[in-house]
Amino acid sequence: MGDRLKGRNAVVTGAGRGIGRAVAVALAEEGANVVVCDLGVAVDGSGTDQSPADQTATECKKFGVKAIAQFGNVSSFSDAEAAVKACVDNFGRIDILCNIAGIDKPKMIWNMSEQEWDQVAAVHLKGTFNFMRHAAPLMREQRYGRIVNCTSEAWLGGVTHLNYGAAKGGIVTLTWGAAQELGPSGITVNAICPRAKTRMTDDPKVREMVVKRVEKGLMDASVLKRMDREMVDPSAFAKVVAFLASDDAALINGQVFLTTALTVARYSKPEAVAQVENPSEGPWTLEAVKSAFSADRLLKGYVNPAPPKPEEKK
Ligand SMILES: NC(=O)c1ccc[n+]([C@@H]2O[C@H](COP(=O)([O-])OP(=O)(O)OC[C@H]3O[C@@H](n4cnc5c(N)ncnc54)[C@H](O)[C@@H]3O)[C@@H](O)[C@H]2O)c1
């Protein structure tokens, strides 16, 4: 047990299970009081259960801190307000906010329903906004705050769950922008991009597929070894969040960190890699556009990530 966060008060969403739970416990272990927010839903967002939030709150209290379970839905603006208020009413103020709650409803884009899109965006992106919106005025007033959001490598555009990836991309943008808006008031806003074994990722089929590829010589055995060392309980890296929430991280702002049991990495912000100026003073002509898009100008070094394949026989 440490005391890096002694006297600090935190709200952690999605704290009933997985990464949120590990983060709540890591903050409590460093002396922070914690509001444990969790609706107790399944990975796809269905159902509700109060026991995960209760269990995490009990676990946090073992470190001698105060902890309360809060069963709101992060996608509800008023539930988020109630959770932030619970922190202020019970502990005096809110110093730390960790937005970790998440669900996944994977589908290819041509099969995704409007409801699947809306629900995932509402939990991840709107949920993160909701809590930041209610915490920010209080943090600005006290000129102190630590906000840690949760994105995913799906932010970079992986296939099969674009509702999830797009929402996670939105969280990165929210993090970058809020860091600029809130930084001058002594508030830091960063994001973690985790890799851990939780019920969301614990799919034996993925490991089986990697084993088969290694056996066939299509993949190096080190990939499997690394995967097994990385896909472990998120408590392995939860202290990264405790650090970002501490006074030691006062000047770390607007950053996205890959966090795994093996690695911490800092992402860059995308920047233009090729640039062509309009050769005329008027609007772009089609000829000028065509020339700009040539292989030695804008498209220098470009590779199509998914070129057309010959149509499969049905
Ligand atoms: N596990 C990974 O490797 C991984 C990788 C990248 C990103 N993430 C992100 O990490 C976060 C935590 O995921 P996890 O792997 O721990 O999953 P998890 O399913 O174990 O935990 C998610 C928690 O969020 C809660 N939750 C979901 N919707 C909620 C809502 N509307 N209101 C309140 N609580 C809600 C759930 O009840 C659950 O306790 C998510 O945002 C996820 O997208 C996880």
PDB file of N, CA, C and O and ligand atoms in Angstrom, residues 13-20 37-43 45 52 72-75 99-103 123-124 150-153 164 168 193-201 231 234, ligand 1:
ATOM      1  N   THR A  13     -15.267   4.800 -13.895  1.00  0.00           N
ATOM      2  CA  THR A  13     -16.395   4.131 -14.551  1.00  0.00           C
ATOM      3  C   THR A  13     -15.960   2.745 -15.049  1.00  0.00           C
ATOM      4  O   THR A  13     -14.770   2.506 -15.291  1.00  0.00           O
ATOM      5  N   GLY A  14     -16.921   1.859 -15.160  1.00  0.00           N
ATOM      6  CA  GLY A  14     -16.610   0.487 -15.578  1.00  0.00           C
ATOM      7  C   GLY A  14     -15.768  -0.224 -14.536  1.00  0.00           C
ATOM      8  O   GLY A  14     -15.034  -1.169 -14.841  1.00  0.00           O
ATOM      9  N   ALA A  15     -15.891   0.231 -13.280  1.00  0.00           N
ATOM     10  CA  ALA A  15     -14.982  -0.254 -12.229  1.00  0.00           C
ATOM     11  C   ALA A  15     -15.424  -1.566 -11.597  1.00  0.00           C
ATOM     12  O   ALA A  15     -14.762  -2.087 -10.703  1.00  0.00           O
ATOM     13  N   GLY A  16     -16.521  -2.121 -12.087  1.00  0.00           N
ATOM     14  CA  GLY A  16     -16.980  -3.389 -11.515  1.00  0.00           C
ATOM     15  C   GLY A  16     -16.162  -4.580 -11.975  1.00  0.00           C
ATOM     16  O   GLY A  16     -16.012  -5.562 -11.254  1.00  0.00           O
ATOM     17  N   ARG A  17     -15.619  -4.470 -13.188  1.00  0.00           N
ATOM     18  CA  ARG A  17     -14.900  -5.613 -13.749  1.00  0.00           C
ATOM     19  C   ARG A  17     -13.673  -5.152 -14.520  1.00  0.00           C
ATOM     20  O   ARG A  17     -13.510  -3.969 -14.820  1.00  0.00           O
ATOM     21  N   GLY A  18     -12.846  -6.123 -14.880  1.00  0.00           N
ATOM     22  CA  GLY A  18     -11.767  -5.918 -15.839  1.00  0.00           C
ATOM     23  C   GLY A  18     -10.835  -4.762 -15.522  1.00  0.00           C
ATOM     24  O   GLY A  18     -10.361  -4.604 -14.386  1.00  0.00           O
ATOM     25  N   ILE A  19     -10.587  -3.938 -16.545  1.00  0.00           N
ATOM     26  CA  ILE A  19      -9.600  -2.865 -16.425  1.00  0.00           C
ATOM     27  C   ILE A  19     -10.056  -1.800 -15.424  1.00  0.00           C
ATOM     28  O   ILE A  19      -9.254  -1.327 -14.608  1.00  0.00           O
ATOM     29  N   GLY A  20     -11.345  -1.452 -15.468  1.00  0.00           N
ATOM     30  CA  GLY A  20     -11.865  -0.456 -14.525  1.00  0.00           C
ATOM     31  C   GLY A  20     -11.695  -0.908 -13.087  1.00  0.00           C
ATOM     32  O   GLY A  20     -11.315  -0.112 -12.214  1.00  0.00           O
ATOM     33  N   CYS A  37     -18.202   3.212 -10.309  1.00  0.00           N
ATOM     34  CA  CYS A  37     -19.408   3.296 -11.156  1.00  0.00           C
ATOM     35  C   CYS A  37     -19.486   2.089 -12.063  1.00  0.00           C
ATOM     36  O   CYS A  37     -18.552   1.851 -12.841  1.00  0.00           O
ATOM     37  N   ASP A  38     -20.541   1.370 -12.004  1.00  0.00           N
ATOM     38  CA  ASP A  38     -20.697   0.236 -12.918  1.00  0.00           C
ATOM     39  C   ASP A  38     -22.141  -0.229 -12.945  1.00  0.00           C
ATOM     40  O   ASP A  38     -22.780  -0.400 -11.914  1.00  0.00           O
ATOM     41  N   LEU A  39     -22.610  -0.444 -14.152  1.00  0.00           N
ATOM     42  CA  LEU A  39     -23.992  -0.890 -14.342  1.00  0.00           C
ATOM     43  C   LEU A  39     -24.092  -2.414 -14.315  1.00  0.00           C
ATOM     44  O   LEU A  39     -25.177  -2.972 -14.257  1.00  0.00           O
ATOM     45  N   GLY A  40     -22.948  -3.084 -14.381  1.00  0.00           N
ATOM     46  CA  GLY A  40     -22.955  -4.542 -14.336  1.00  0.00           C
ATOM     47  C   GLY A  40     -23.590  -5.176 -15.561  1.00  0.00           C
ATOM     48  O   GLY A  40     -24.375  -6.128 -15.452  1.00  0.00           O
ATOM     49  N   VAL A  41     -23.219  -4.669 -16.740  1.00  0.00           N
ATOM     50  CA  VAL A  41     -23.808  -5.220 -17.973  1.00  0.00           C
ATOM     51  C   VAL A  41     -22.927  -6.333 -18.543  1.00  0.00           C
ATOM     52  O   VAL A  41     -21.769  -6.501 -18.149  1.00  0.00           O
ATOM     53  N   ALA A  42     -23.479  -7.077 -19.503  1.00  0.00           N
ATOM     54  CA  ALA A  42     -22.692  -8.072 -20.233  1.00  0.00           C
ATOM     55  C   ALA A  42     -21.805  -7.336 -21.234  1.00  0.00           C
ATOM     56  O   ALA A  42     -21.974  -6.131 -21.456  1.00  0.00           O
ATOM     57  N   VAL A  43     -20.873  -8.054 -21.868  1.00  0.00           N
ATOM     58  CA  VAL A  43     -19.956  -7.412 -22.824  1.00  0.00           C
ATOM     59  C   VAL A  43     -20.733  -6.673 -23.924  1.00  0.00           C
ATOM     60  O   VAL A  43     -20.306  -5.615 -24.392  1.00  0.00           O
ATOM     61  N   GLY A  45     -23.490  -5.148 -23.547  1.00  0.00           N
ATOM     62  CA  GLY A  45     -24.275  -4.051 -22.975  1.00  0.00           C
ATOM     63  C   GLY A  45     -25.626  -4.471 -22.432  1.00  0.00           C
ATOM     64  O   GLY A  45     -26.371  -3.640 -21.900  1.00  0.00           O
ATOM     65  N   PRO A  52     -21.025  -6.489  -9.258  1.00  0.00           N
ATOM     66  CA  PRO A  52     -19.621  -6.160  -9.568  1.00  0.00           C
ATOM     67  C   PRO A  52     -19.167  -4.847  -8.916  1.00  0.00           C
ATOM     68  O   PRO A  52     -18.069  -4.778  -8.344  1.00  0.00           O
ATOM     69  N   GLY A  72     -25.043   3.745 -11.951  1.00  0.00           N
ATOM     70  CA  GLY A  72     -25.599   4.484 -13.094  1.00  0.00           C
ATOM     71  C   GLY A  72     -25.125   3.935 -14.433  1.00  0.00           C
ATOM     72  O   GLY A  72     -24.188   3.136 -14.522  1.00  0.00           O
ATOM     73  N   ASN A  73     -25.796   4.433 -15.481  1.00  0.00           N
ATOM     74  CA  ASN A  73     -25.431   4.098 -16.863  1.00  0.00           C
ATOM     75  C   ASN A  73     -24.585   5.254 -17.402  1.00  0.00           C
ATOM     76  O   ASN A  73     -25.049   6.390 -17.458  1.00  0.00           O
ATOM     77  N   VAL A  74     -23.350   4.975 -17.822  1.00  0.00           N
ATOM     78  CA  VAL A  74     -22.466   6.072 -18.240  1.00  0.00           C
ATOM     79  C   VAL A  74     -23.024   6.840 -19.438  1.00  0.00           C
ATOM     80  O   VAL A  74     -22.691   8.004 -19.634  1.00  0.00           O
ATOM     81  N   SER A  75     -23.874   6.199 -20.234  1.00  0.00           N
ATOM     82  CA  SER A  75     -24.397   6.908 -21.406  1.00  0.00           C
ATOM     83  C   SER A  75     -25.519   7.875 -21.045  1.00  0.00           C
ATOM     84  O   SER A  75     -26.001   8.608 -21.900  1.00  0.00           O
ATOM     85  N   ASN A  99     -12.367   7.246 -17.058  1.00  0.00           N
ATOM     86  CA  ASN A  99     -13.485   6.778 -17.900  1.00  0.00           C
ATOM     87  C   ASN A  99     -13.092   5.468 -18.561  1.00  0.00           C
ATOM     88  O   ASN A  99     -12.432   5.469 -19.601  1.00  0.00           O
ATOM     89  N   ILE A 100     -13.498   4.358 -17.954  1.00  0.00           N
ATOM     90  CA  ILE A 100     -13.041   3.057 -18.452  1.00  0.00           C
ATOM     91  C   ILE A 100     -14.196   2.197 -18.987  1.00  0.00           C
ATOM     92  O   ILE A 100     -13.973   1.277 -19.762  1.00  0.00           O
ATOM     93  N   ALA A 101     -15.428   2.491 -18.602  1.00  0.00           N
ATOM     94  CA  ALA A 101     -16.566   1.625 -18.994  1.00  0.00           C
ATOM     95  C   ALA A 101     -16.612   1.405 -20.493  1.00  0.00           C
ATOM     96  O   ALA A 101     -16.327   2.312 -21.278  1.00  0.00           O
ATOM     97  N   GLY A 102     -16.964   0.203 -20.894  1.00  0.00           N
ATOM     98  CA  GLY A 102     -17.067  -0.054 -22.327  1.00  0.00           C
ATOM     99  C   GLY A 102     -17.817  -1.332 -22.628  1.00  0.00           C
ATOM    100  O   GLY A 102     -17.929  -2.233 -21.786  1.00  0.00           O
ATOM    101  N   ILE A 103     -18.353  -1.392 -23.843  1.00  0.00           N
ATOM    102  CA  ILE A 103     -19.010  -2.609 -24.336  1.00  0.00           C
ATOM    103  C   ILE A 103     -18.508  -2.857 -25.761  1.00  0.00           C
ATOM    104  O   ILE A 103     -17.840  -2.002 -26.346  1.00  0.00           O
ATOM    105  N   VAL A 123     -22.128   4.515 -25.113  1.00  0.00           N
ATOM    106  CA  VAL A 123     -21.392   4.089 -23.911  1.00  0.00           C
ATOM    107  C   VAL A 123     -19.976   4.674 -23.933  1.00  0.00           C
ATOM    108  O   VAL A 123     -19.535   5.297 -22.962  1.00  0.00           O
ATOM    109  N   HIS A 124     -19.266   4.493 -25.036  1.00  0.00           N
ATOM    110  CA  HIS A 124     -17.850   4.910 -25.060  1.00  0.00           C
ATOM    111  C   HIS A 124     -17.710   6.430 -25.182  1.00  0.00           C
ATOM    112  O   HIS A 124     -17.140   7.076 -24.308  1.00  0.00           O
ATOM    113  N   CYS A 150     -10.132   6.002 -21.764  1.00  0.00           N
ATOM    114  CA  CYS A 150      -9.700   4.685 -22.245  1.00  0.00           C
ATOM    115  C   CYS A 150     -10.041   4.522 -23.727  1.00  0.00           C
ATOM    116  O   CYS A 150     -11.205   4.507 -24.109  1.00  0.00           O
ATOM    117  N   THR A 151      -9.013   4.410 -24.541  1.00  0.00           N
ATOM    118  CA  THR A 151      -9.230   4.142 -25.951  1.00  0.00           C
ATOM    119  C   THR A 151      -8.849   2.688 -26.242  1.00  0.00           C
ATOM    120  O   THR A 151      -8.815   1.851 -25.325  1.00  0.00           O
ATOM    121  N   SER A 152      -8.554   2.365 -27.478  1.00  0.00           N
ATOM    122  CA  SER A 152      -8.225   0.985 -27.859  1.00  0.00           C
ATOM    123  C   SER A 152      -7.437   1.062 -29.145  1.00  0.00           C
ATOM    124  O   SER A 152      -7.568   2.029 -29.909  1.00  0.00           O
ATOM    125  N   GLU A 153      -6.673   0.014 -29.430  1.00  0.00           N
ATOM    126  CA  GLU A 153      -5.970  -0.014 -30.711  1.00  0.00           C
ATOM    127  C   GLU A 153      -6.962  -0.037 -31.887  1.00  0.00           C
ATOM    128  O   GLU A 153      -6.582   0.277 -33.014  1.00  0.00           O
ATOM    129  N   TYR A 164     -17.207   0.526 -32.403  1.00  0.00           N
ATOM    130  CA  TYR A 164     -16.280   0.585 -31.262  1.00  0.00           C
ATOM    131  C   TYR A 164     -15.045   1.425 -31.616  1.00  0.00           C
ATOM    132  O   TYR A 164     -14.655   2.335 -30.889  1.00  0.00           O
ATOM    133  N   LYS A 168     -13.805   4.951 -30.083  1.00  0.00           N
ATOM    134  CA  LYS A 168     -12.502   5.052 -29.416  1.00  0.00           C
ATOM    135  C   LYS A 168     -11.651   6.154 -30.065  1.00  0.00           C
ATOM    136  O   LYS A 168     -10.858   6.811 -29.399  1.00  0.00           O
ATOM    137  N   CYS A 193      -4.433   3.062 -23.781  1.00  0.00           N
ATOM    138  CA  CYS A 193      -4.844   2.185 -24.877  1.00  0.00           C
ATOM    139  C   CYS A 193      -4.386   0.785 -24.429  1.00  0.00           C
ATOM    140  O   CYS A 193      -3.242   0.405 -24.653  1.00  0.00           O
ATOM    141  N   PRO A 194      -5.249   0.074 -23.685  1.00  0.00           N
ATOM    142  CA  PRO A 194      -4.785  -1.133 -22.986  1.00  0.00           C
ATOM    143  C   PRO A 194      -4.804  -2.411 -23.817  1.00  0.00           C
ATOM    144  O   PRO A 194      -5.457  -2.474 -24.866  1.00  0.00           O
ATOM    145  N   ARG A 195      -4.067  -3.395 -23.339  1.00  0.00           N
ATOM    146  CA  ARG A 195      -4.154  -4.776 -23.826  1.00  0.00           C
ATOM    147  C   ARG A 195      -4.135  -5.652 -22.582  1.00  0.00           C
ATOM    148  O   ARG A 195      -3.150  -5.603 -21.834  1.00  0.00           O
ATOM    149  N   ALA A 196      -5.216  -6.382 -22.343  1.00  0.00           N
ATOM    150  CA  ALA A 196      -5.263  -7.225 -21.142  1.00  0.00           C
ATOM    151  C   ALA A 196      -6.250  -8.354 -21.343  1.00  0.00           C
ATOM    152  O   ALA A 196      -7.091  -8.313 -22.242  1.00  0.00           O
ATOM    153  N   LYS A 197      -6.121  -9.342 -20.486  1.00  0.00           N
ATOM    154  CA  LYS A 197      -7.087 -10.434 -20.519  1.00  0.00           C
ATOM    155  C   LYS A 197      -8.272 -10.050 -19.635  1.00  0.00           C
ATOM    156  O   LYS A 197      -8.132  -9.913 -18.423  1.00  0.00           O
ATOM    157  N   THR A 198      -9.397  -9.801 -20.261  1.00  0.00           N
ATOM    158  CA  THR A 198     -10.637  -9.556 -19.520  1.00  0.00           C
ATOM    159  C   THR A 198     -11.702 -10.366 -20.243  1.00  0.00           C
ATOM    160  O   THR A 198     -11.435 -10.961 -21.295  1.00  0.00           O
ATOM    161  N   ARG A 199     -12.912 -10.339 -19.732  1.00  0.00           N
ATOM    162  CA  ARG A 199     -13.952 -11.131 -20.427  1.00  0.00           C
ATOM    163  C   ARG A 199     -14.192 -10.593 -21.838  1.00  0.00           C
ATOM    164  O   ARG A 199     -14.687 -11.292 -22.703  1.00  0.00           O
ATOM    165  N   MET A 200     -13.823  -9.294 -22.082  1.00  0.00           N
ATOM    166  CA  MET A 200     -14.015  -8.724 -23.417  1.00  0.00           C
ATOM    167  C   MET A 200     -13.047  -9.317 -24.442  1.00  0.00           C
ATOM    168  O   MET A 200     -13.336  -9.387 -25.627  1.00  0.00           O
ATOM    169  N   THR A 201     -11.871  -9.734 -23.963  1.00  0.00           N
ATOM    170  CA  THR A 201     -10.832 -10.187 -24.906  1.00  0.00           C
ATOM    171  C   THR A 201     -10.472 -11.663 -24.755  1.00  0.00           C
ATOM    172  O   THR A 201      -9.696 -12.188 -25.541  1.00  0.00           O
ATOM    173  N   MET A 231      -1.538 -10.908 -22.398  1.00  0.00           N
ATOM    174  CA  MET A 231      -2.966 -11.088 -22.135  1.00  0.00           C
ATOM    175  C   MET A 231      -3.145 -11.673 -20.742  1.00  0.00           C
ATOM    176  O   MET A 231      -3.537 -12.827 -20.564  1.00  0.00           O
ATOM    177  N   PRO A 234      -5.467  -7.121 -15.911  1.00  0.00           N
ATOM    178  CA  PRO A 234      -5.072  -5.713 -16.067  1.00  0.00           C
ATOM    179  C   PRO A 234      -4.410  -5.094 -14.836  1.00  0.00           C
ATOM    180  O   PRO A 234      -3.851  -3.989 -14.930  1.00  0.00           O
TER     181      PRO A 234
HETATM  182  N1  LIG B   1      -9.388  -5.788 -22.515  1.00  0.00           N
HETATM  183  C1  LIG B   1      -8.644  -5.205 -23.432  1.00  0.00           C
HETATM  184  O1  LIG B   1      -7.599  -5.738 -23.880  1.00  0.00           O
HETATM  185  C2  LIG B   1      -9.040  -3.860 -23.968  1.00  0.00           C
HETATM  186  C3  LIG B   1      -8.351  -3.386 -25.093  1.00  0.00           C
HETATM  187  C4  LIG B   1      -8.654  -2.109 -25.556  1.00  0.00           C
HETATM  188  C5  LIG B   1      -9.612  -1.349 -24.897  1.00  0.00           C
HETATM  189  N2  LIG B   1     -10.289  -1.855 -23.839  1.00  0.00           N
HETATM  190  C6  LIG B   1     -11.268  -0.984 -23.185  1.00  0.00           C
HETATM  191  O2  LIG B   1     -11.103  -1.084 -21.792  1.00  0.00           O
HETATM  192  C7  LIG B   1     -12.334  -0.781 -21.139  1.00  0.00           C
HETATM  193  C8  LIG B   1     -12.645  -1.861 -20.124  1.00  0.00           C
HETATM  194  O3  LIG B   1     -12.871  -3.085 -20.833  1.00  0.00           O
HETATM  195  P1  LIG B   1     -12.631  -4.497 -20.157  1.00  0.00           P
HETATM  196  O4  LIG B   1     -11.787  -5.262 -21.096  1.00  0.00           O
HETATM  197  O5  LIG B   1     -12.206  -4.338 -18.755  1.00  0.00           O
HETATM  198  O6  LIG B   1     -14.108  -5.094 -20.263  1.00  0.00           O
HETATM  199  P2  LIG B   1     -15.097  -5.660 -19.133  1.00  0.00           P
HETATM  200  O7  LIG B   1     -16.299  -6.096 -19.880  1.00  0.00           O
HETATM  201  O8  LIG B   1     -14.391  -6.611 -18.273  1.00  0.00           O
HETATM  202  O9  LIG B   1     -15.442  -4.379 -18.249  1.00  0.00           O
HETATM  203  C9  LIG B   1     -16.270  -3.344 -18.705  1.00  0.00           C
HETATM  204  C10 LIG B   1     -17.063  -2.801 -17.543  1.00  0.00           C
HETATM  205  O10 LIG B   1     -17.797  -1.648 -17.988  1.00  0.00           O
HETATM  206  C11 LIG B   1     -19.116  -1.718 -17.443  1.00  0.00           C
HETATM  207  N3  LIG B   1     -20.048  -0.993 -18.295  1.00  0.00           N
HETATM  208  C12 LIG B   1     -20.312  -1.242 -19.602  1.00  0.00           C
HETATM  209  N4  LIG B   1     -21.257  -0.418 -20.044  1.00  0.00           N
HETATM  210  C13 LIG B   1     -21.601   0.394 -19.005  1.00  0.00           C
HETATM  211  C14 LIG B   1     -22.507   1.451 -18.870  1.00  0.00           C
HETATM  212  N5  LIG B   1     -23.301   1.838 -19.880  1.00  0.00           N
HETATM  213  N6  LIG B   1     -22.577   2.090 -17.685  1.00  0.00           N
HETATM  214  C15 LIG B   1     -21.801   1.689 -16.650  1.00  0.00           C
HETATM  215  N7  LIG B   1     -20.925   0.670 -16.729  1.00  0.00           N
HETATM  216  C16 LIG B   1     -20.826   0.034 -17.888  1.00  0.00           C
HETATM  217  C17 LIG B   1     -19.423  -3.203 -17.420  1.00  0.00           C
HETATM  218  O11 LIG B   1     -20.477  -3.504 -16.518  1.00  0.00           O
HETATM  219  C18 LIG B   1     -18.085  -3.804 -17.024  1.00  0.00           C
HETATM  220  O12 LIG B   1     -17.968  -3.947 -15.623  1.00  0.00           O
HETATM  221  C19 LIG B   1     -13.375  -0.636 -22.235  1.00  0.00           C
HETATM  222  O13 LIG B   1     -13.575   0.721 -22.528  1.00  0.00           O
HETATM  223  C20 LIG B   1     -12.723  -1.338 -23.406  1.00  0.00           C
HETATM  224  O14 LIG B   1     -13.216  -0.864 -24.617  1.00  0.00           O
HETATM  225  C21 LIG B   1     -10.021  -3.097 -23.373  1.00  0.00           C
END
